[in-house]
Amino acid sequence: MLSLNVKTSKPYNVLIGAGLLDSVAKEISILKKPGKCIIVSDDIVWALYGEKVKADLENAGYNVCEFVFANGENSKNMETVLSILECCFENQLTRSDFAIALGGGIVGDITGFASSIYLRGIDFIQIPTTLLSAIDSSVGGKTGVNCSYGKNLIGAFHQPIKVICDTNTFSTLPYDIYTAGICEALKYGVIRDAALFDEIASMEFDIEKTVYRCIEIKAEIVEKDEFDHGERQLLNFGHTLAHSIEALSDFEISHGHAVGLGMLLISKACESKNLCAKGVSDKIKKALEDYNIEYNNKFSAKELCFAALNDKKRKGDSITLVIPEYMGKCSLYKIKISELEEFITAG
Ligand code: GLY
Protein backbone atom coordinates (compact mmCIF):
# COMPACT_ATOMS: atom_id res chain seq x y z
CA MET A 1 0.00 0.00 0.00
CA LEU A 2 1.23 3.49 -0.85
CA SER A 3 0.28 6.66 0.97
CA LEU A 4 0.71 10.34 0.29
CA ASN A 5 -0.52 13.56 1.82
CA VAL A 6 -2.06 16.39 -0.14
CA LYS A 7 -1.17 19.66 1.56
CA THR A 8 -4.04 21.89 0.52
CA SER A 9 -5.87 24.37 2.82
CA LYS A 10 -7.45 21.29 4.41
CA PRO A 11 -4.73 18.60 4.12
CA TYR A 12 -5.68 14.97 3.59
CA ASN A 13 -4.23 11.56 2.98
CA VAL A 14 -4.51 9.39 -0.12
CA LEU A 15 -4.13 5.61 0.17
CA ILE A 16 -3.44 3.49 -2.89
CA GLY A 17 -3.37 -0.29 -2.80
CA ALA A 18 -4.86 -3.57 -3.92
CA GLY A 19 -7.69 -4.74 -1.64
CA LEU A 20 -8.26 -1.48 0.26
CA LEU A 21 -12.04 -1.90 -0.09
CA ASP A 22 -11.70 -4.61 2.59
CA SER A 23 -10.59 -2.06 5.15
CA VAL A 24 -12.66 1.04 4.39
CA ALA A 25 -14.22 1.19 7.88
CA LYS A 26 -10.82 0.72 9.54
CA GLU A 27 -9.34 3.61 7.53
CA ILE A 28 -12.35 5.87 8.06
CA SER A 29 -12.50 5.20 11.81
CA ILE A 30 -9.12 6.94 12.15
CA LEU A 31 -10.88 10.17 11.11
CA LYS A 32 -14.55 9.80 11.95
CA LYS A 33 -16.12 8.25 15.05
CA PRO A 34 -19.06 5.92 14.36
CA GLY A 35 -22.04 8.08 13.45
CA LYS A 36 -24.17 8.61 10.37
CA CYS A 37 -22.94 8.58 6.80
CA ILE A 38 -24.37 8.47 3.31
CA ILE A 39 -22.76 6.42 0.55
CA VAL A 40 -23.42 7.91 -2.88
CA SER A 41 -22.85 5.64 -5.84
CA ASP A 42 -24.18 4.77 -9.28
CA ASP A 43 -26.15 1.64 -10.06
CA ILE A 44 -23.22 -0.17 -11.76
CA VAL A 45 -20.67 0.47 -9.01
CA TRP A 46 -23.20 -0.11 -6.23
CA ALA A 47 -24.02 -3.56 -7.67
CA LEU A 48 -20.30 -4.43 -7.60
CA TYR A 49 -19.13 -3.00 -4.28
CA GLY A 50 -21.93 -1.10 -2.51
CA GLU A 51 -23.28 -3.74 -0.11
CA LYS A 52 -19.75 -4.83 0.85
CA VAL A 53 -18.66 -1.30 1.81
CA LYS A 54 -21.97 -0.66 3.59
CA ALA A 55 -21.73 -3.91 5.61
CA ASP A 56 -18.12 -3.15 6.56
CA LEU A 57 -19.14 0.27 7.91
CA GLU A 58 -22.23 -1.06 9.69
CA ASN A 59 -20.16 -3.78 11.36
CA ALA A 60 -17.88 -1.03 12.65
CA GLY A 61 -20.87 0.78 14.19
CA TYR A 62 -21.69 3.38 11.52
CA ASN A 63 -25.31 4.17 10.68
CA VAL A 64 -25.27 4.03 6.88
CA CYS A 65 -27.78 5.16 4.27
CA GLU A 66 -27.22 5.14 0.54
CA PHE A 67 -28.21 7.11 -2.51
CA VAL A 68 -27.77 5.31 -5.84
CA PHE A 69 -28.36 7.03 -9.18
CA ALA A 70 -28.28 5.88 -12.81
CA ASN A 71 -24.74 5.59 -14.19
CA GLY A 72 -23.75 8.23 -16.73
CA GLU A 73 -23.30 11.89 -17.55
CA ASN A 74 -27.10 12.41 -17.76
CA SER A 75 -27.28 12.11 -13.97
CA LYS A 76 -24.68 14.80 -13.39
CA ASN A 77 -27.11 17.62 -12.69
CA MET A 78 -28.75 19.66 -9.94
CA GLU A 79 -31.73 17.29 -9.79
CA THR A 80 -29.44 14.50 -8.56
CA VAL A 81 -27.77 16.87 -6.11
CA LEU A 82 -31.17 17.89 -4.68
CA SER A 83 -32.17 14.23 -4.34
CA ILE A 84 -28.93 13.53 -2.42
CA LEU A 85 -29.61 16.50 -0.13
CA GLU A 86 -33.15 15.23 0.48
CA CYS A 87 -31.76 11.81 1.38
CA CYS A 88 -29.37 13.49 3.85
CA PHE A 89 -32.26 15.46 5.42
CA GLU A 90 -34.52 12.40 5.61
CA ASN A 91 -31.76 10.48 7.39
CA GLN A 92 -31.01 13.48 9.61
CA LEU A 93 -27.32 13.74 8.88
CA THR A 94 -25.73 16.46 10.98
CA ARG A 95 -22.64 18.58 10.38
CA SER A 96 -20.42 16.02 12.10
CA ASP A 97 -21.60 13.25 9.76
CA PHE A 98 -20.08 12.55 6.37
CA ALA A 99 -20.60 11.38 2.81
CA ILE A 100 -18.71 8.77 0.82
CA ALA A 101 -18.37 8.93 -2.97
CA LEU A 102 -18.09 5.34 -4.19
CA GLY A 103 -17.52 5.33 -7.93
CA GLY A 104 -15.95 7.16 -10.84
CA GLY A 105 -15.55 10.85 -11.56
CA ILE A 106 -19.26 11.61 -11.96
CA VAL A 107 -20.06 10.10 -8.55
CA GLY A 108 -17.12 11.93 -6.96
CA ASP A 109 -17.99 15.31 -8.49
CA ILE A 110 -21.68 15.11 -7.55
CA THR A 111 -21.05 13.82 -4.02
CA GLY A 112 -18.37 16.42 -3.39
CA PHE A 113 -20.66 19.21 -4.52
CA ALA A 114 -23.64 17.96 -2.47
CA SER A 115 -21.28 17.71 0.54
CA SER A 116 -20.04 21.25 0.00
CA ILE A 117 -23.55 22.73 0.31
CA TYR A 118 -25.36 20.38 2.73
CA LEU A 119 -25.64 22.36 6.01
CA ARG A 120 -23.00 24.69 4.48
CA GLY A 121 -20.53 21.82 4.16
CA ILE A 122 -19.92 18.36 5.57
CA ASP A 123 -16.90 16.07 5.26
CA PHE A 124 -16.67 13.64 2.38
CA ILE A 125 -14.44 10.73 1.45
CA GLN A 126 -13.53 9.71 -2.07
CA ILE A 127 -13.39 6.02 -2.96
CA PRO A 128 -12.57 6.15 -6.67
CA THR A 129 -13.27 2.99 -8.67
CA THR A 130 -11.98 4.05 -12.10
CA LEU A 131 -8.41 4.76 -13.11
CA LEU A 132 -9.43 8.22 -14.32
CA SER A 133 -11.09 9.25 -11.07
CA ALA A 134 -8.25 7.75 -9.03
CA ILE A 135 -5.58 9.84 -10.73
CA ASP A 136 -7.57 12.98 -11.41
CA SER A 137 -10.98 13.92 -10.06
CA SER A 138 -10.77 12.28 -6.62
CA VAL A 139 -7.86 14.54 -5.68
CA GLY A 140 -7.84 18.33 -5.76
CA GLY A 141 -11.28 19.30 -4.52
CA LYS A 142 -13.00 20.33 -7.75
CA THR A 143 -16.64 19.31 -7.42
CA GLY A 144 -19.67 20.13 -9.50
CA VAL A 145 -22.38 19.27 -11.98
CA ASN A 146 -23.39 20.12 -15.53
CA CYS A 147 -26.20 22.43 -16.64
CA SER A 148 -27.75 23.39 -19.97
CA TYR A 149 -24.96 25.97 -20.47
CA GLY A 150 -22.14 23.43 -20.25
CA LYS A 151 -20.18 20.84 -18.30
CA ASN A 152 -19.13 21.39 -14.67
CA LEU A 153 -20.35 24.99 -14.72
CA ILE A 154 -22.01 24.72 -11.29
CA GLY A 155 -19.61 23.72 -8.53
CA ALA A 156 -17.40 24.45 -5.59
CA PHE A 157 -13.92 23.72 -4.31
CA HIS A 158 -14.35 21.19 -1.51
CA GLN A 159 -11.45 18.93 -0.60
CA PRO A 160 -12.19 15.37 0.58
CA ILE A 161 -10.92 14.38 4.03
CA LYS A 162 -9.50 11.10 2.68
CA VAL A 163 -9.09 9.26 -0.62
CA ILE A 164 -9.08 5.46 -0.55
CA CYS A 165 -8.09 3.97 -3.88
CA ASP A 166 -8.36 0.20 -4.23
CA THR A 167 -6.53 -0.62 -7.46
CA ASN A 168 -8.34 -3.99 -7.64
CA THR A 169 -11.47 -2.10 -8.69
CA PHE A 170 -9.83 -1.32 -12.03
CA SER A 171 -10.06 -5.01 -12.96
CA THR A 172 -13.84 -4.69 -13.44
CA LEU A 173 -13.53 -1.69 -15.80
CA PRO A 174 -14.54 -2.13 -19.45
CA TYR A 175 -11.41 -1.65 -21.62
CA ASP A 176 -12.52 1.72 -23.03
CA ILE A 177 -13.11 3.12 -19.54
CA TYR A 178 -9.69 1.86 -18.48
CA THR A 179 -8.02 3.49 -21.51
CA ALA A 180 -9.84 6.77 -20.80
CA GLY A 181 -7.83 6.76 -17.56
CA ILE A 182 -4.66 5.87 -19.47
CA CYS A 183 -5.06 9.09 -21.49
CA GLU A 184 -5.11 11.18 -18.29
CA ALA A 185 -2.14 9.22 -16.96
CA LEU A 186 -0.20 9.94 -20.18
CA LYS A 187 -1.10 13.61 -19.65
CA TYR A 188 0.86 13.68 -16.37
CA GLY A 189 3.83 12.27 -18.25
CA VAL A 190 3.70 15.02 -20.89
CA ILE A 191 3.32 17.82 -18.36
CA ARG A 192 5.85 16.69 -15.73
CA ASP A 193 7.58 13.34 -16.18
CA ALA A 194 8.92 11.94 -19.46
CA ALA A 195 9.91 8.64 -17.81
CA LEU A 196 6.36 8.18 -16.52
CA PHE A 197 5.06 8.72 -20.06
CA ASP A 198 7.43 6.07 -21.43
CA GLU A 199 6.46 3.59 -18.73
CA ILE A 200 2.73 3.97 -19.38
CA ALA A 201 3.31 3.94 -23.15
CA SER A 202 5.25 0.66 -22.78
CA MET A 203 1.99 -0.89 -21.43
CA GLU A 204 4.01 -2.65 -18.75
CA PHE A 205 3.86 -0.66 -15.58
CA ASP A 206 3.13 -1.10 -11.90
CA ILE A 207 -0.38 0.23 -11.38
CA GLU A 208 0.08 1.28 -7.73
CA LYS A 209 3.30 3.18 -8.42
CA THR A 210 1.83 4.80 -11.52
CA VAL A 211 -1.33 5.95 -9.73
CA TYR A 212 0.90 7.25 -6.90
CA ARG A 213 3.14 9.21 -9.29
CA CYS A 214 0.17 10.74 -11.14
CA ILE A 215 -1.43 11.85 -7.86
CA GLU A 216 1.94 13.12 -6.62
CA ILE A 217 2.22 15.35 -9.71
CA LYS A 218 -1.36 16.55 -9.33
CA ALA A 219 -0.86 17.25 -5.61
CA GLU A 220 2.32 19.28 -6.25
CA ILE A 221 0.45 21.49 -8.73
CA VAL A 222 -2.77 21.81 -6.70
CA GLU A 223 -0.85 22.67 -3.51
CA LYS A 224 0.61 25.71 -5.32
CA ASP A 225 -2.66 26.82 -6.89
CA GLU A 226 -5.59 25.20 -5.10
CA PHE A 227 -8.20 27.61 -6.46
CA ASP A 228 -7.13 27.45 -10.10
CA HIS A 229 -5.83 30.93 -10.78
CA GLY A 230 -2.66 29.94 -12.67
CA GLU A 231 -0.41 26.90 -12.50
CA ARG A 232 -3.28 24.45 -11.94
CA GLN A 233 -4.30 25.10 -15.52
CA LEU A 234 -1.36 22.87 -16.53
CA LEU A 235 -3.58 19.95 -15.54
CA ASN A 236 -5.82 20.97 -18.43
CA PHE A 237 -3.30 19.92 -21.05
CA GLY A 238 -5.36 18.54 -23.95
CA HIS A 239 -8.60 19.68 -22.32
CA THR A 240 -9.44 22.82 -24.30
CA LEU A 241 -9.93 20.80 -27.47
CA ALA A 242 -11.18 17.77 -25.53
CA HIS A 243 -14.24 19.71 -24.36
CA SER A 244 -15.03 20.56 -28.00
CA ILE A 245 -14.41 16.97 -29.14
CA GLU A 246 -16.73 15.57 -26.47
CA ALA A 247 -19.51 18.04 -27.30
CA LEU A 248 -19.16 17.66 -31.09
CA SER A 249 -19.38 13.88 -30.77
CA ASP A 250 -22.55 14.21 -28.67
CA PHE A 251 -20.48 12.71 -25.86
CA GLU A 252 -19.94 9.50 -27.86
CA ILE A 253 -16.21 10.17 -27.35
CA SER A 254 -15.51 9.95 -23.63
CA HIS A 255 -13.71 12.69 -21.71
CA GLY A 256 -10.53 10.64 -21.33
CA HIS A 257 -10.31 9.68 -25.01
CA ALA A 258 -11.09 13.28 -26.00
CA VAL A 259 -8.16 14.37 -23.80
CA GLY A 260 -5.94 11.88 -25.65
CA LEU A 261 -6.93 13.32 -29.03
CA GLY A 262 -6.80 16.88 -27.67
CA MET A 263 -3.20 16.31 -26.50
CA LEU A 264 -2.25 14.98 -29.92
CA LEU A 265 -3.83 17.90 -31.83
CA ILE A 266 -2.36 20.63 -29.65
CA SER A 267 1.09 18.99 -29.72
CA LYS A 268 1.03 18.79 -33.51
CA ALA A 269 0.01 22.46 -33.74
CA CYS A 270 2.78 23.47 -31.31
CA GLU A 271 5.39 21.48 -33.22
CA SER A 272 4.49 23.19 -36.49
CA LYS A 273 4.73 26.56 -34.77
CA ASN A 274 8.12 25.61 -33.30
CA LEU A 275 6.75 25.99 -29.79
CA CYS A 276 7.38 22.33 -29.03
CA ALA A 277 10.28 19.94 -29.63
CA LYS A 278 9.68 17.61 -32.57
CA GLY A 279 8.58 14.09 -31.76
CA VAL A 280 6.17 14.74 -28.86
CA SER A 281 3.07 14.32 -31.02
CA ASP A 282 4.46 11.11 -32.58
CA LYS A 283 5.01 9.64 -29.12
CA ILE A 284 1.46 10.55 -28.08
CA LYS A 285 0.05 9.10 -31.31
CA LYS A 286 1.97 5.85 -30.89
CA ALA A 287 0.77 5.46 -27.29
CA LEU A 288 -2.86 6.06 -28.32
CA GLU A 289 -2.48 3.60 -31.18
CA ASP A 290 -0.92 0.92 -28.97
CA TYR A 291 -3.80 1.21 -26.50
CA ASN A 292 -6.26 1.07 -29.42
CA ILE A 293 -7.57 4.57 -28.69
CA GLU A 294 -9.04 6.48 -31.65
CA TYR A 295 -6.61 9.23 -32.65
CA ASN A 296 -8.11 10.33 -35.98
CA ASN A 297 -9.80 13.71 -35.76
CA LYS A 298 -13.12 14.06 -37.60
CA PHE A 299 -13.75 17.70 -36.72
CA SER A 300 -12.68 20.92 -38.46
CA ALA A 301 -10.64 23.60 -36.68
CA LYS A 302 -13.71 25.87 -36.87
CA GLU A 303 -15.88 23.29 -35.13
CA LEU A 304 -13.21 22.63 -32.51
CA CYS A 305 -13.00 26.33 -31.67
CA PHE A 306 -16.74 26.49 -30.98
CA ALA A 307 -16.83 24.89 -27.52
CA ALA A 308 -13.57 26.56 -26.53
CA LEU A 309 -15.53 29.82 -26.57
CA ASN A 310 -17.63 28.53 -23.67
CA ASP A 311 -14.61 27.31 -21.73
CA LYS A 312 -14.40 28.37 -18.07
CA LYS A 313 -10.77 29.30 -18.70
CA ARG A 314 -11.68 31.94 -21.25
CA LYS A 315 -10.94 35.42 -19.97
CA GLY A 316 -12.43 38.21 -22.10
CA ASP A 317 -11.19 37.84 -25.65
CA SER A 318 -8.30 35.51 -24.81
CA ILE A 319 -7.83 31.88 -23.83
CA THR A 320 -4.95 30.17 -22.06
CA LEU A 321 -3.71 27.05 -23.82
CA VAL A 322 -1.48 24.47 -22.20
CA ILE A 323 1.31 23.75 -24.62
CA PRO A 324 4.05 21.12 -24.47
CA GLU A 325 7.61 22.47 -24.80
CA TYR A 326 9.14 19.01 -24.73
CA MET A 327 8.18 15.66 -23.21
CA GLY A 328 7.87 16.27 -19.46
CA LYS A 329 7.42 20.05 -19.62
CA CYS A 330 4.32 22.08 -20.44
CA SER A 331 3.63 25.77 -20.04
CA LEU A 332 0.74 28.20 -20.26
CA TYR A 333 0.33 30.17 -23.48
CA LYS A 334 -2.25 32.91 -23.86
CA ILE A 335 -3.72 33.65 -27.27
CA LYS A 336 -6.60 35.73 -28.61
CA ILE A 337 -9.81 33.79 -29.26
CA SER A 338 -9.64 35.10 -32.84
CA GLU A 339 -6.25 33.33 -33.29
CA LEU A 340 -7.37 29.92 -32.00
CA GLU A 341 -8.67 28.55 -35.30
CA GLU A 342 -5.47 29.42 -37.15
CA PHE A 343 -3.43 27.94 -34.27
CA ILE A 344 -5.24 24.59 -34.46
CA THR A 345 -5.12 24.53 -38.26
CA ALA A 346 -1.32 24.75 -38.05
CA GLY A 347 -1.32 21.14 -36.80
N1 GLY B 1 -8.85 18.07 -13.46
C1 GLY B 1 -8.13 19.27 -13.44
C2 GLY B 1 -8.02 19.88 -12.08
O1 GLY B 1 -8.32 19.24 -11.10
O2 GLY B 1 -7.63 21.01 -11.98
PDB file of N, CA and C in Angstrom, residues 305-341:
ATOM      1  N   CYS A 305     -13.088  25.045 -32.390  1.00  0.00           N
ATOM      2  CA  CYS A 305     -13.002  26.330 -31.674  1.00  0.00           C
ATOM      3  C   CYS A 305     -14.301  26.650 -30.951  1.00  0.00           C
ATOM      4  N   PHE A 306     -15.410  26.119 -31.470  1.00  0.00           N
ATOM      5  CA  PHE A 306     -16.736  26.488 -30.977  1.00  0.00           C
ATOM      6  C   PHE A 306     -16.864  26.335 -29.451  1.00  0.00           C
ATOM      7  N   ALA A 307     -16.619  25.111 -28.956  1.00  0.00           N
ATOM      8  CA  ALA A 307     -16.833  24.889 -27.518  1.00  0.00           C
ATOM      9  C   ALA A 307     -15.782  25.596 -26.678  1.00  0.00           C
ATOM     10  N   ALA A 308     -14.620  25.846 -27.274  1.00  0.00           N
ATOM     11  CA  ALA A 308     -13.570  26.557 -26.528  1.00  0.00           C
ATOM     12  C   ALA A 308     -14.073  27.946 -26.115  1.00  0.00           C
ATOM     13  N   LEU A 309     -15.002  28.481 -26.887  1.00  0.00           N
ATOM     14  CA  LEU A 309     -15.527  29.815 -26.569  1.00  0.00           C
ATOM     15  C   LEU A 309     -16.350  29.813 -25.291  1.00  0.00           C
ATOM     16  N   ASN A 310     -16.851  28.629 -24.907  1.00  0.00           N
ATOM     17  CA  ASN A 310     -17.630  28.527 -23.670  1.00  0.00           C
ATOM     18  C   ASN A 310     -16.786  28.074 -22.496  1.00  0.00           C
ATOM     19  N   ASP A 311     -15.480  27.901 -22.743  1.00  0.00           N
ATOM     20  CA  ASP A 311     -14.612  27.312 -21.731  1.00  0.00           C
ATOM     21  C   ASP A 311     -14.518  28.217 -20.495  1.00  0.00           C
ATOM     22  N   LYS A 312     -14.511  27.585 -19.317  1.00  0.00           N
ATOM     23  CA  LYS A 312     -14.401  28.367 -18.070  1.00  0.00           C
ATOM     24  C   LYS A 312     -13.096  29.154 -18.019  1.00  0.00           C
ATOM     25  N   LYS A 313     -12.093  28.665 -18.758  1.00  0.00           N
ATOM     26  CA  LYS A 313     -10.769  29.302 -18.701  1.00  0.00           C
ATOM     27  C   LYS A 313     -10.691  30.545 -19.581  1.00  0.00           C
ATOM     28  N   ARG A 314     -11.718  30.767 -20.393  1.00  0.00           N
ATOM     29  CA  ARG A 314     -11.682  31.939 -21.254  1.00  0.00           C
ATOM     30  C   ARG A 314     -11.758  33.199 -20.403  1.00  0.00           C
ATOM     31  N   LYS A 315     -10.879  34.151 -20.711  1.00  0.00           N
ATOM     32  CA  LYS A 315     -10.938  35.421 -19.970  1.00  0.00           C
ATOM     33  C   LYS A 315     -11.046  36.521 -21.020  1.00  0.00           C
ATOM     34  N   GLY A 316     -12.232  37.155 -21.112  1.00  0.00           N
ATOM     35  CA  GLY A 316     -12.432  38.206 -22.095  1.00  0.00           C
ATOM     36  C   GLY A 316     -12.247  37.654 -23.489  1.00  0.00           C
ATOM     37  N   ASP A 317     -11.352  38.293 -24.264  1.00  0.00           N
ATOM     38  CA  ASP A 317     -11.186  37.837 -25.651  1.00  0.00           C
ATOM     39  C   ASP A 317      -9.965  36.934 -25.801  1.00  0.00           C
ATOM     40  N   SER A 318      -9.458  36.407 -24.682  1.00  0.00           N
ATOM     41  CA  SER A 318      -8.304  35.508 -24.805  1.00  0.00           C
ATOM     42  C   SER A 318      -8.560  34.174 -24.107  1.00  0.00           C
ATOM     43  N   ILE A 319      -7.713  33.207 -24.431  1.00  0.00           N
ATOM     44  CA  ILE A 319      -7.830  31.883 -23.828  1.00  0.00           C
ATOM     45  C   ILE A 319      -6.415  31.382 -23.524  1.00  0.00           C
ATOM     46  N   THR A 320      -6.277  30.684 -22.415  1.00  0.00           N
ATOM     47  CA  THR A 320      -4.947  30.168 -22.062  1.00  0.00           C
ATOM     48  C   THR A 320      -4.856  28.708 -22.486  1.00  0.00           C
ATOM     49  N   LEU A 321      -3.938  28.438 -23.388  1.00  0.00           N
ATOM     50  CA  LEU A 321      -3.705  27.055 -23.820  1.00  0.00           C
ATOM     51  C   LEU A 321      -2.576  26.466 -22.988  1.00  0.00           C
ATOM     52  N   VAL A 322      -2.615  25.161 -22.815  1.00  0.00           N
ATOM     53  CA  VAL A 322      -1.476  24.475 -22.201  1.00  0.00           C
ATOM     54  C   VAL A 322      -0.699  23.847 -23.349  1.00  0.00           C
ATOM     55  N   ILE A 323       0.545  24.254 -23.470  1.00  0.00           N
ATOM     56  CA  ILE A 323       1.310  23.748 -24.619  1.00  0.00           C
ATOM     57  C   ILE A 323       2.549  22.966 -24.136  1.00  0.00           C
ATOM     58  N   PRO A 324       2.843  21.859 -24.827  1.00  0.00           N
ATOM     59  CA  PRO A 324       4.053  21.118 -24.468  1.00  0.00           C
ATOM     60  C   PRO A 324       5.275  21.833 -25.042  1.00  0.00           C
ATOM     61  N   GLU A 325       6.345  21.927 -24.254  1.00  0.00           N
ATOM     62  CA  GLU A 325       7.607  22.472 -24.801  1.00  0.00           C
ATOM     63  C   GLU A 325       8.465  21.308 -25.249  1.00  0.00           C
ATOM     64  N   TYR A 326       8.515  20.290 -24.402  1.00  0.00           N
ATOM     65  CA  TYR A 326       9.139  19.010 -24.726  1.00  0.00           C
ATOM     66  C   TYR A 326       8.511  17.976 -23.812  1.00  0.00           C
ATOM     67  N   MET A 327       8.806  16.680 -24.032  1.00  0.00           N
ATOM     68  CA  MET A 327       8.177  15.657 -23.214  1.00  0.00           C
ATOM     69  C   MET A 327       8.571  15.864 -21.753  1.00  0.00           C
ATOM     70  N   GLY A 328       7.590  16.056 -20.873  1.00  0.00           N
ATOM     71  CA  GLY A 328       7.867  16.273 -19.457  1.00  0.00           C
ATOM     72  C   GLY A 328       7.779  17.730 -19.044  1.00  0.00           C
ATOM     73  N   LYS A 329       7.494  18.620 -19.982  1.00  0.00           N
ATOM     74  CA  LYS A 329       7.417  20.053 -19.624  1.00  0.00           C
ATOM     75  C   LYS A 329       6.345  20.745 -20.469  1.00  0.00           C
ATOM     76  N   CYS A 330       5.359  21.285 -19.778  1.00  0.00           N
ATOM     77  CA  CYS A 330       4.321  22.081 -20.444  1.00  0.00           C
ATOM     78  C   CYS A 330       4.309  23.484 -19.850  1.00  0.00           C
ATOM     79  N   SER A 331       3.770  24.420 -20.589  1.00  0.00           N
ATOM     80  CA  SER A 331       3.631  25.768 -20.044  1.00  0.00           C
ATOM     81  C   SER A 331       2.322  26.382 -20.517  1.00  0.00           C
ATOM     82  N   LEU A 332       1.985  27.518 -19.906  1.00  0.00           N
ATOM     83  CA  LEU A 332       0.735  28.199 -20.263  1.00  0.00           C
ATOM     84  C   LEU A 332       1.018  29.213 -21.367  1.00  0.00           C
ATOM     85  N   TYR A 333       0.107  29.339 -22.290  1.00  0.00           N
ATOM     86  CA  TYR A 333       0.328  30.171 -23.479  1.00  0.00           C
ATOM     87  C   TYR A 333      -0.997  30.856 -23.818  1.00  0.00           C
ATOM     88  N   LYS A 334      -0.996  32.173 -23.655  1.00  0.00           N
ATOM     89  CA  LYS A 334      -2.252  32.912 -23.855  1.00  0.00           C
ATOM     90  C   LYS A 334      -2.361  33.375 -25.305  1.00  0.00           C
ATOM     91  N   ILE A 335      -3.512  33.110 -25.915  1.00  0.00           N
ATOM     92  CA  ILE A 335      -3.718  33.651 -27.265  1.00  0.00           C
ATOM     93  C   ILE A 335      -5.104  34.282 -27.353  1.00  0.00           C
ATOM     94  N   LYS A 336      -5.281  35.113 -28.392  1.00  0.00           N
ATOM     95  CA  LYS A 336      -6.596  35.732 -28.606  1.00  0.00           C
ATOM     96  C   LYS A 336      -7.538  34.664 -29.160  1.00  0.00           C
ATOM     97  N   ILE A 337      -8.797  34.733 -28.760  1.00  0.00           N
ATOM     98  CA  ILE A 337      -9.808  33.790 -29.264  1.00  0.00           C
ATOM     99  C   ILE A 337      -9.780  33.786 -30.799  1.00  0.00           C
ATOM    100  N   SER A 338      -9.609  34.976 -31.374  1.00  0.00           N
ATOM    101  CA  SER A 338      -9.640  35.098 -32.840  1.00  0.00           C
ATOM    102  C   SER A 338      -8.475  34.348 -33.501  1.00  0.00           C
ATOM    103  N   GLU A 339      -7.418  34.028 -32.717  1.00  0.00           N
ATOM    104  CA  GLU A 339      -6.247  33.329 -33.290  1.00  0.00           C
ATOM    105  C   GLU A 339      -6.334  31.805 -33.133  1.00  0.00           C
ATOM    106  N   LEU A 340      -7.330  31.336 -32.349  1.00  0.00           N
ATOM    107  CA  LEU A 340      -7.368  29.915 -31.995  1.00  0.00           C
ATOM    108  C   LEU A 340      -7.529  29.011 -33.234  1.00  0.00           C
ATOM    109  N   GLU A 341      -8.414  29.401 -34.129  1.00  0.00           N
ATOM    110  CA  GLU A 341      -8.672  28.546 -35.303  1.00  0.00           C
ATOM    111  C   GLU A 341      -7.399  28.367 -36.138  1.00  0.00           C
TER     112      GLU A 341
END
